[in-house]
CSV table of C-alpha atoms in Angstrom, one decimal:
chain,number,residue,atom,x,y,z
A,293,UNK,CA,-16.3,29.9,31.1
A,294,UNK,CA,-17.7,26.7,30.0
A,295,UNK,CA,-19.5,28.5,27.4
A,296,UNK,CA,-16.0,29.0,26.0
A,297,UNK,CA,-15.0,25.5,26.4
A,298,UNK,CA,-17.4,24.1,24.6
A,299,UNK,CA,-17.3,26.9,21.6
A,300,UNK,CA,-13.8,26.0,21.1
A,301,UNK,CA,-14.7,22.0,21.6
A,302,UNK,CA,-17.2,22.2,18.8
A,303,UNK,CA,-14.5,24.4,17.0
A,304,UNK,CA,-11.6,21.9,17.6
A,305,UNK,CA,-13.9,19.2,16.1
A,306,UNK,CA,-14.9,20.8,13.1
A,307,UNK,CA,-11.6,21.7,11.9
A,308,UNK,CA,-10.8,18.2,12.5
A,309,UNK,CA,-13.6,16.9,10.7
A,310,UNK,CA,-12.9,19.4,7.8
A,311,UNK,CA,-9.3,18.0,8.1
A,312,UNK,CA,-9.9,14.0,7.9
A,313,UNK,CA,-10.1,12.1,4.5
A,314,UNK,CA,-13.4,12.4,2.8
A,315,UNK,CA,-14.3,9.2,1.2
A,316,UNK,CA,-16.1,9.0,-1.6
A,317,UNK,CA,-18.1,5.8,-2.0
A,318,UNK,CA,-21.9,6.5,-2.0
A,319,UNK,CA,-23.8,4.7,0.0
A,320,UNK,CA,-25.4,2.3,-2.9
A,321,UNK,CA,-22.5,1.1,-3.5
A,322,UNK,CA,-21.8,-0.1,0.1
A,323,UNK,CA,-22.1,-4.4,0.4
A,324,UNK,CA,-24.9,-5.7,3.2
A,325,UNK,CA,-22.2,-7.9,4.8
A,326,UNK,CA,-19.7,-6.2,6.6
A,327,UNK,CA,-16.9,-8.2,5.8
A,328,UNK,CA,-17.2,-8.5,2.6
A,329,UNK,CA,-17.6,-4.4,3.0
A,330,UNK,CA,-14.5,-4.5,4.4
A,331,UNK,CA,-12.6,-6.8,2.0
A,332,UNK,CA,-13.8,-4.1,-0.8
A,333,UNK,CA,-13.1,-1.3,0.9
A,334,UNK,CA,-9.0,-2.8,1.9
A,335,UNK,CA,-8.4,-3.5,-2.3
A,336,UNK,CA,-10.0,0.0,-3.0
A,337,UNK,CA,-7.8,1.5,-0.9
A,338,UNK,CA,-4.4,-0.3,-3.1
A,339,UNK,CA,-5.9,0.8,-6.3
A,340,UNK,CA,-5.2,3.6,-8.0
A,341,UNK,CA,-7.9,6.0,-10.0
A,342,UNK,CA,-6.5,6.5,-13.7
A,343,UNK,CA,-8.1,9.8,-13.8
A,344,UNK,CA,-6.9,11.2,-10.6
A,345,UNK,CA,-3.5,9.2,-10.6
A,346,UNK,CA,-2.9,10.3,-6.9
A,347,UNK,CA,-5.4,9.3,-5.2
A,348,UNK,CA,-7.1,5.8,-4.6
A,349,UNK,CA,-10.4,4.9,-6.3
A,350,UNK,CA,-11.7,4.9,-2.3
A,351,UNK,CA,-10.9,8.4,-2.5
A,352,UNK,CA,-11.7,9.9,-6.0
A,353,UNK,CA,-14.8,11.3,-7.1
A,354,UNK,CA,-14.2,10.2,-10.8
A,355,UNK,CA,-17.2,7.8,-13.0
A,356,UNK,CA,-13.7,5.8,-13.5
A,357,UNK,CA,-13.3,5.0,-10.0
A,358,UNK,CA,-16.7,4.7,-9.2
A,359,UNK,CA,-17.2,2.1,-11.8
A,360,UNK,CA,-13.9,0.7,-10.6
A,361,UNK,CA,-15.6,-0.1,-7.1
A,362,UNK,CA,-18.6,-1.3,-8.1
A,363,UNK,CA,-16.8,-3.9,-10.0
A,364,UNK,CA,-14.7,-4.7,-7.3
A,365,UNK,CA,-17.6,-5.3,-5.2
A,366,UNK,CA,-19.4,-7.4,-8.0
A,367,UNK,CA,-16.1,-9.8,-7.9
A,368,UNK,CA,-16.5,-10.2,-4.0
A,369,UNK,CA,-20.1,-11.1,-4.5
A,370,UNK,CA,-19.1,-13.2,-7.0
A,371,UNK,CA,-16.7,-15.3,-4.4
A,372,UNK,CA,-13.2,-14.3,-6.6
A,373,UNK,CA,-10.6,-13.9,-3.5
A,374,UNK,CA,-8.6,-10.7,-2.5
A,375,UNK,CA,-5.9,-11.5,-5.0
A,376,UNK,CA,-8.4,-12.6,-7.7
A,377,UNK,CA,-9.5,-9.4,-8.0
A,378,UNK,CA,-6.3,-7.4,-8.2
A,379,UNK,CA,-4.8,-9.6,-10.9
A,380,UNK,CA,-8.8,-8.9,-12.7
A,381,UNK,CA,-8.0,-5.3,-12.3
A,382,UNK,CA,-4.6,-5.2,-13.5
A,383,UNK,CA,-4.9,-8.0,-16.3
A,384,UNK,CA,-7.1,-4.9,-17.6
A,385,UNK,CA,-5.5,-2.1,-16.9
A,386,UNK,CA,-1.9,-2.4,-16.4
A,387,UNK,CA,0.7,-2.4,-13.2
A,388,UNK,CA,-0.2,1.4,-12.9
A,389,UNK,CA,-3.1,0.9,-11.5
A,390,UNK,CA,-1.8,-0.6,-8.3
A,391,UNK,CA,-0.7,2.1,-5.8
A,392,UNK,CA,2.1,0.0,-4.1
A,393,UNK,CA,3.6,-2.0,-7.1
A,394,UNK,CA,4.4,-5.6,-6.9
A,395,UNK,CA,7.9,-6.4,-6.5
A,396,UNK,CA,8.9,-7.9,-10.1
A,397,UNK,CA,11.9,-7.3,-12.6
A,398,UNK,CA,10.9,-4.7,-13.8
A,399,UNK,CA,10.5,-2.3,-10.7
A,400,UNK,CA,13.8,-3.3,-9.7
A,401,UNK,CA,15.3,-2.2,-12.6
A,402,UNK,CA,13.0,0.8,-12.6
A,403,UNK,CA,14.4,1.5,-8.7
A,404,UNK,CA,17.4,0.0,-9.3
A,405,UNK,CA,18.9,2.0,-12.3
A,406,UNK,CA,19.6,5.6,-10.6
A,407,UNK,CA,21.8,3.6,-7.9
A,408,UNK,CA,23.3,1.4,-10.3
A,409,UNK,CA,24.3,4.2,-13.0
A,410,UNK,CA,25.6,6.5,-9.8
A,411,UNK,CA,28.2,3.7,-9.4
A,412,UNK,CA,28.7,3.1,-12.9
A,413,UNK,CA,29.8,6.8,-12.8
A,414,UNK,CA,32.2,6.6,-9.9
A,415,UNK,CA,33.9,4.0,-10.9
A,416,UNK,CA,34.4,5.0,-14.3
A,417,UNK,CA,35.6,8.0,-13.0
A,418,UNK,CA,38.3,6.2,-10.6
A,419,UNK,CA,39.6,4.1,-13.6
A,420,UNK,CA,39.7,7.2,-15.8
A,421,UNK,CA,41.8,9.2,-12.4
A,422,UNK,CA,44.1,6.2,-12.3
A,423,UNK,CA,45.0,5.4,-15.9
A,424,UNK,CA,45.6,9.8,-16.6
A,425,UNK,CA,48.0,9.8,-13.4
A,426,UNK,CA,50.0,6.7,-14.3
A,427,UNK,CA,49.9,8.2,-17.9
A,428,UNK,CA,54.0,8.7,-19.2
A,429,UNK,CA,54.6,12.2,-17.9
A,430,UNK,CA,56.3,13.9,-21.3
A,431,UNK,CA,60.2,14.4,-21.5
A,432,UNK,CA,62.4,17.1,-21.6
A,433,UNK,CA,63.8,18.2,-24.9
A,434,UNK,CA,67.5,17.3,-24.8
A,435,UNK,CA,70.1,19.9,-25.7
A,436,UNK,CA,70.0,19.1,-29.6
A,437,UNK,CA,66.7,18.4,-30.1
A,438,UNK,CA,66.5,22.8,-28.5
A,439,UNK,CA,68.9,23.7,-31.4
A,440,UNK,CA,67.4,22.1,-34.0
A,441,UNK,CA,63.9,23.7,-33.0
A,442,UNK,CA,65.5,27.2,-32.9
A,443,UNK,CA,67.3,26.5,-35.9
A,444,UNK,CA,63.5,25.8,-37.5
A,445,UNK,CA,62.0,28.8,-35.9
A,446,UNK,CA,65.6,31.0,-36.8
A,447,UNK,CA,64.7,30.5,-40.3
């Protein structure tokens, strides 16, 4: 019986292991001081890898992102603060690289359009609704206006 237990224990925790995010800094990379460690490994975690797109540069595999993190490390080293570095890495390679994107203009347009557009449509469609039902409904033909058409159509 306890054999069982602990098959299924060691079972339990590999499928768990298997399951958690594999990171994929090597251990070269890694700074001697632990908060500084840290500090690089919080900004790796908001920066996107260009080749992977979905994934973080903590997480990719790609040269890109590992050359990405080394350089974010070399900043740290160098003394440049948390935001120092971001604005390095975006001054060179554009708002995409940031996988939570600042709050600017242009993302609330970007967010914004689809909800203003939706309303543009609605009420375009009320005004439209209101000015076709308040539109002159045509009048009857009076009783000469009849004889002169049959008269045309007569002939």
């Amino acid at each position: 019986m306890r054999e069982r237990v602990a098959r299924l224990a060691l079972l339990l925790t590999l499928i768990f292991a298997a399951a958690s995010p594999a990171f994929a800094f090597n251990p070269d990379e890694v700074l001697k001081d632990p908060v500084l460690e840290q500090r690089a490994r919080n900004l790796t975690s908001q920066l996107r890898c260009m080749v992977c797109q979905n994934q973080s540069i903590d997480d990719s595999n790609a040269e890109l992102a590992r050359d990405l993190r080394v350089l974010v490390r070399e900043r740290l080293v160098e003394g440049d603060s948390d935001k120092a570095v971001i604005d390095y890495v975006v001054s060179r390679y554009g708002e995409f690289v940031l996988l939570k994107p600042r709050l600017s203009l242009r993302t609330v347009l970007l967010w914004g359009a689809p909800i203003g557009l939706t309303l543009a449509g609605i009420f375009a469609v009320f005004i439209f609704s209101r000015r076709r039902a308040s539109q002159e409904q045509p009048q009857k033909l009076s009783a000469d206006e009849e004889m002169r058409i049959r008269n045309l159509i007569e002939k």
